[in-house]
Structure formats: structure tokens, C-alpha cells
mmCIF file of C-alpha atoms in Angstrom:
data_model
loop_
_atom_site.group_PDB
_atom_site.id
_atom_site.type_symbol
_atom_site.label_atom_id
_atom_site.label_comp_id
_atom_site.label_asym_id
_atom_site.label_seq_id
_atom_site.Cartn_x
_atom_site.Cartn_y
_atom_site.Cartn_z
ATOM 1 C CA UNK A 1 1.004 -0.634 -8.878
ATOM 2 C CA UNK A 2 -0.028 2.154 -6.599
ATOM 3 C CA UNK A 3 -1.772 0.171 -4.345
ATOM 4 C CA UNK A 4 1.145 -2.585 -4.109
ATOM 5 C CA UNK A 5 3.242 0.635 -2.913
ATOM 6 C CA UNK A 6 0.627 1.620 -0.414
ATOM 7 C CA UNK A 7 0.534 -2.142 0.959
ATOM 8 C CA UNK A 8 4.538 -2.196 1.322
ATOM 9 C CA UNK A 9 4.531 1.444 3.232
ATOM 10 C CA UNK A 10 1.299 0.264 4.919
ATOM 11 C CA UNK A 11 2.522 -2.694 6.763
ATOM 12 C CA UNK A 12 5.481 -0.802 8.222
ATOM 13 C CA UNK A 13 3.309 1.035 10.209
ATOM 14 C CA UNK A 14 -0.231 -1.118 10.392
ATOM 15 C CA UNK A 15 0.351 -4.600 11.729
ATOM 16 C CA UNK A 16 -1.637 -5.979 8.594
ATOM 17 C CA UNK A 17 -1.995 -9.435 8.572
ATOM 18 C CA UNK A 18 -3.336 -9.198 11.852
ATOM 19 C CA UNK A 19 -6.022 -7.060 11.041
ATOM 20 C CA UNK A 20 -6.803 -9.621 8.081
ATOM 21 C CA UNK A 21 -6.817 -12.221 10.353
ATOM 22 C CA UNK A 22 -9.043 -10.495 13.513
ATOM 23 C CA UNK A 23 -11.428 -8.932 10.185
ATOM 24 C CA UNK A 24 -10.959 -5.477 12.042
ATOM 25 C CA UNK A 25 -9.531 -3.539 8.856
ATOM 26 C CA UNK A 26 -9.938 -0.020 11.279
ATOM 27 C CA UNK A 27 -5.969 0.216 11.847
ATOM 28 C CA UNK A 28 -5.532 -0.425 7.169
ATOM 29 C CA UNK A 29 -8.512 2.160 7.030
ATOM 30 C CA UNK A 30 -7.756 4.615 9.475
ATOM 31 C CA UNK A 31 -4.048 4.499 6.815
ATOM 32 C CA UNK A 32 -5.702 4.719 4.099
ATOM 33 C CA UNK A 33 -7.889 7.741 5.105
ATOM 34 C CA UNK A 34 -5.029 9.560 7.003
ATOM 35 C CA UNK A 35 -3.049 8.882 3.815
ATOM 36 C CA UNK A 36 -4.717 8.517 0.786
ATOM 37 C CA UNK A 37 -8.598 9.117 1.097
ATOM 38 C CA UNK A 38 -8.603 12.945 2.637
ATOM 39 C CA UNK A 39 -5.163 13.630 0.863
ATOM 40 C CA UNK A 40 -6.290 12.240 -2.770
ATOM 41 C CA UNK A 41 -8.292 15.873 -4.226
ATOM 42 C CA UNK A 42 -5.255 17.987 -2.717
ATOM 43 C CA UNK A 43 -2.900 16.694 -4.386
ATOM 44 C CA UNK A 44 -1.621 15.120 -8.053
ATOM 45 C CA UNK A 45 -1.353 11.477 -7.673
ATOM 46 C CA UNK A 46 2.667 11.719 -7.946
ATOM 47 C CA UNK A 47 2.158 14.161 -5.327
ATOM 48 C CA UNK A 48 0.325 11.431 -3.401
ATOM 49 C CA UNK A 49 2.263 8.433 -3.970
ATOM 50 C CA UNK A 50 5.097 10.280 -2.599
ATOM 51 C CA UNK A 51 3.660 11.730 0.873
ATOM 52 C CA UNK A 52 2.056 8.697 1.258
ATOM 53 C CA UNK A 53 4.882 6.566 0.886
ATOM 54 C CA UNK A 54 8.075 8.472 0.331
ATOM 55 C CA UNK A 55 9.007 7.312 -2.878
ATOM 56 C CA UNK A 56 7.738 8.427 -6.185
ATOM 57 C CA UNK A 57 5.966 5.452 -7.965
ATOM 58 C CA UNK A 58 8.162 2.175 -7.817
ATOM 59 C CA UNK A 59 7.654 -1.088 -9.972
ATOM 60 C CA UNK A 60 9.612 -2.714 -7.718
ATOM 61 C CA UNK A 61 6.619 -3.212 -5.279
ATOM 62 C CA UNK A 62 4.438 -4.353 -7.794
ATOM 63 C CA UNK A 63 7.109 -7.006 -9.052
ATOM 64 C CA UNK A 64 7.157 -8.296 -5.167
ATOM 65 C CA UNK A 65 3.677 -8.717 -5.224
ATOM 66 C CA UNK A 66 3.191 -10.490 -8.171
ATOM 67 C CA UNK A 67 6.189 -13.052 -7.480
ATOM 68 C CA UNK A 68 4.882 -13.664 -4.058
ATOM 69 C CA UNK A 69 1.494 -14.343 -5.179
ATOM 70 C CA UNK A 70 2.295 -16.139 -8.423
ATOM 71 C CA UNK A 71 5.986 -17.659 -8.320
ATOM 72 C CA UNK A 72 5.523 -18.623 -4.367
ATOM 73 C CA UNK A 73 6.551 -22.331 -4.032
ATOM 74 C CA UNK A 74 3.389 -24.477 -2.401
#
């Protein structure tokens, strides 16, 4: 769930599926470091989730994912 969250904050600021596509990941690492990886011993993970994304932990983004991945019409 938390990372589903991360992933819907990310790609408002990281252009994401181009990084995917060009394989450099720098711009989704450089968020995850500025926002998870040096942030993630200072503070409690609801403490986290929220500066990270502005929102305390939301199922909502988790539902997304899995419908996109799994009910998608192909």
C-alpha cells in the first residue's frame, strides 16, 4: 500500500514512465531518497507517508493499482 501511495505522489512530480522507458530511474531515485530513504529513521512511518505524500495512508491508491493491473481490459 505504501509504495502504491509513493508511486501516485511520485509521478506528479517525476515524469515516470519515461524514466521506465529511457532505464534512467535517477529522477524515481533521486524521489525516493529526497523523500523516503534519508527521511525513513527520522520519522514514524505515518509520519513519513504523510511528508512524503501529504496524505496519511490511503487504500484508495492501492485499489487503483490493483484494478489497473488486474481488471485492465486487453
Amino acid at each position: 500500500m505504501y509504495a502504491a501511495q509513493y508511486k501516485a505522489t511520485m509521478i506528479q512530480n517525476v515524469d515516470f514512465d519515461a524514466a521506465i522507458q529511457s532505464g534512467d530511474l535517477s529522477p524515481i531515485f533521486q524521489w525516493l531518497s529526497d523523500n523516503i530513504w534519508t527521511q525513513a529513521s527520522l520519522h514514524t512511518t505515518d509520519e513519513l507517508v504523510k511528508r512524503a505524500t501529504g496524505e496519511t495512508l490511503n487504500a484508495t491508491h492501492f485499489r487503483k493499482h490493483l484494478e489497473g493491473r488486474y481488471l485492465q481490459k486487453r
